[in-house]
Coordinates of C-alpha atoms in Angstrom, one line a residue:
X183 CA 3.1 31.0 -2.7
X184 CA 3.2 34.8 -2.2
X185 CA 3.7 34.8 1.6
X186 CA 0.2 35.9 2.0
X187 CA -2.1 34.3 4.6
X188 CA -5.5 32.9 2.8
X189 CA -8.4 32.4 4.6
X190 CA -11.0 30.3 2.1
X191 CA -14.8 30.7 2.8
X192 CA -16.7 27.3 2.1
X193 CA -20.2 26.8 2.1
X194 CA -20.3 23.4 3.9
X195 CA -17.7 21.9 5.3
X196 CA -15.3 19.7 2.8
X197 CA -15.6 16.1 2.8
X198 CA -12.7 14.0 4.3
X199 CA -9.8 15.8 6.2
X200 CA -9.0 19.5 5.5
X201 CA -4.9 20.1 4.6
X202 CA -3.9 21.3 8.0
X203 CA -2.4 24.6 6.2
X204 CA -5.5 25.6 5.0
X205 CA -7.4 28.2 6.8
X206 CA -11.3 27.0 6.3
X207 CA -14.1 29.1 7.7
X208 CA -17.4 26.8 6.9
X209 CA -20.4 29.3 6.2
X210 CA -22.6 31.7 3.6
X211 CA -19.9 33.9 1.9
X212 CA -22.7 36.4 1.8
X213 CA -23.0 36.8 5.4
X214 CA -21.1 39.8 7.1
X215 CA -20.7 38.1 10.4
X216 CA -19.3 34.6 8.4
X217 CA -16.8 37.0 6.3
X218 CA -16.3 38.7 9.5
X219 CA -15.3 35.3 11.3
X220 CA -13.2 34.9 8.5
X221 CA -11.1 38.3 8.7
X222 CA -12.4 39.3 5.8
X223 CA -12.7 43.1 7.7
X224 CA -9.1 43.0 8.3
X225 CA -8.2 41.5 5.5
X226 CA -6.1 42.9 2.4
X227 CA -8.5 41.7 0.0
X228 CA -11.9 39.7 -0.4
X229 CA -11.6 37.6 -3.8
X230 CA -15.5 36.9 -4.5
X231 CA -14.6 33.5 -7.2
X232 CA -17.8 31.6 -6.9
X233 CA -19.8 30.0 -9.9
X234 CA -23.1 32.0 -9.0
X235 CA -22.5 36.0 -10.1
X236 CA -25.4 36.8 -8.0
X237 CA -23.5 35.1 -5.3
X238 CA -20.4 37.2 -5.9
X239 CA -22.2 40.3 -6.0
X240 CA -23.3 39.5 -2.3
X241 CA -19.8 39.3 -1.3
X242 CA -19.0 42.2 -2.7
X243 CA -21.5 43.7 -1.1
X244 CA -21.1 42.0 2.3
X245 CA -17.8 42.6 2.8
X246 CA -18.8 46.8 2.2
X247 CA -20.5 46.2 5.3
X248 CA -17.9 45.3 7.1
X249 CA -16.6 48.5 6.4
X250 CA -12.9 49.2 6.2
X251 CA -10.5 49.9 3.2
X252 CA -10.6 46.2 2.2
X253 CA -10.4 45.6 -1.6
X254 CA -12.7 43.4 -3.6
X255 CA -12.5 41.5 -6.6
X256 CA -15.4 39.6 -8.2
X257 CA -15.7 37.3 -10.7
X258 CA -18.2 37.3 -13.6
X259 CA -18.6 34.3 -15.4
X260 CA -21.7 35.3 -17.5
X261 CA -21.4 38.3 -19.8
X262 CA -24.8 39.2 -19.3
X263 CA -24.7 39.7 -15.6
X264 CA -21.4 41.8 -15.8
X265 CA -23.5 45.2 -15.4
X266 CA -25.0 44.0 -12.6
X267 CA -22.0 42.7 -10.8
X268 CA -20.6 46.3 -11.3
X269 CA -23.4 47.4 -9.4
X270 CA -22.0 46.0 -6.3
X271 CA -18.9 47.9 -6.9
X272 CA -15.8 46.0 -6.7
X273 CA -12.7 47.5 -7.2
X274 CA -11.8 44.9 -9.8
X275 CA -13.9 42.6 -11.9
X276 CA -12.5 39.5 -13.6
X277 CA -14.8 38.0 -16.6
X278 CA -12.7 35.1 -18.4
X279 CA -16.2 34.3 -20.0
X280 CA -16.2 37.1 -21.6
X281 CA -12.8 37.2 -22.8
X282 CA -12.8 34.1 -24.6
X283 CA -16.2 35.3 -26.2
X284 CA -14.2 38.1 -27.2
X285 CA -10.7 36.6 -28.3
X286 CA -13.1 34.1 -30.6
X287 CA -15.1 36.9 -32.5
X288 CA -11.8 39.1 -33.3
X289 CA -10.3 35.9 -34.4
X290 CA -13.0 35.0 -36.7
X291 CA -13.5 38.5 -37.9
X292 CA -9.6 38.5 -38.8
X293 CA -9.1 41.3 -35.8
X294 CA -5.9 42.0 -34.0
X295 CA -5.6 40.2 -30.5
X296 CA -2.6 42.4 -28.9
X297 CA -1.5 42.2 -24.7
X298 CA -3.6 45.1 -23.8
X299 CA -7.1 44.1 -25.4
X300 CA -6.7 40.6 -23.4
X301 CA -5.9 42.1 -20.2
X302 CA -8.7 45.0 -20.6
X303 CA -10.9 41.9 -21.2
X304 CA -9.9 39.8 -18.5
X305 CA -10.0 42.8 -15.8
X306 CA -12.8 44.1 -16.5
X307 CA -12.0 47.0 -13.9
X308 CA -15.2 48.9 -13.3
X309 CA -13.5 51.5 -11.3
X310 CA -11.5 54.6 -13.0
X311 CA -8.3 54.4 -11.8
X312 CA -6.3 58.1 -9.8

């Protein structure tokens, strides 16, 4: 919807008939040479959005590799491996698990819930920015 081009990385090919405006590239998201077939080393961004953290840390780490000034964005979806997951380095972190985890305790516990506490949570931005 943004005029960008999006390539998605799938681990096996989807059942039935792909949308024919849907760049697919069928292979292990982890793999430099599949995120390579898939531009990712050219690309503006790698988005690593998979259920598995481990999985996303890979990505991350895959698409370093490549090389290049390509930025990353991983997903976390279990607080306890969002340490781990900053490891890899991305230069943005997304954990929605953890925001709701912490939009429910500051709810119960009567706390305020403002704009820039929900975004802080929901980018969990392990980089400083310049």
């Amino acid at each position: 919807k943004r005029g960008q081009p999006v390539t998605r990385l799938l681990r096996q090919s989807p059942e039935g008939e792909a949308p024919k405006d849907v760049d697919i590239v069928v292979g292990d998201p982890g793999s430099s040479e599949v995120l390579r077939q898939a531009g990712a080393d050219k690309a503006t961004a790698v988005l690593a959005m998979l259920d598995d953290d481990a999985e996303n840390a890979f990505v991350v780490l895959a698409t370093r590799e490549l090389g290049g000034s390509v930025r990353t964005v991983a997903a976390v979806n279990d607080a306890a491996h969002l340490g781990r997951v900053r490891l890899a380095q991305p230069d943005l972190v997304i954990a929605p698990q953890v925001l709701g985890g912490e939009l429910a305790a500051r709810l119960m516990c009567g706390e305020e819930v403002t704009l820039d506490l929900v975004m802080q949570q929901v980018f969990q931005n392990p980089k400083p920015q310049p």
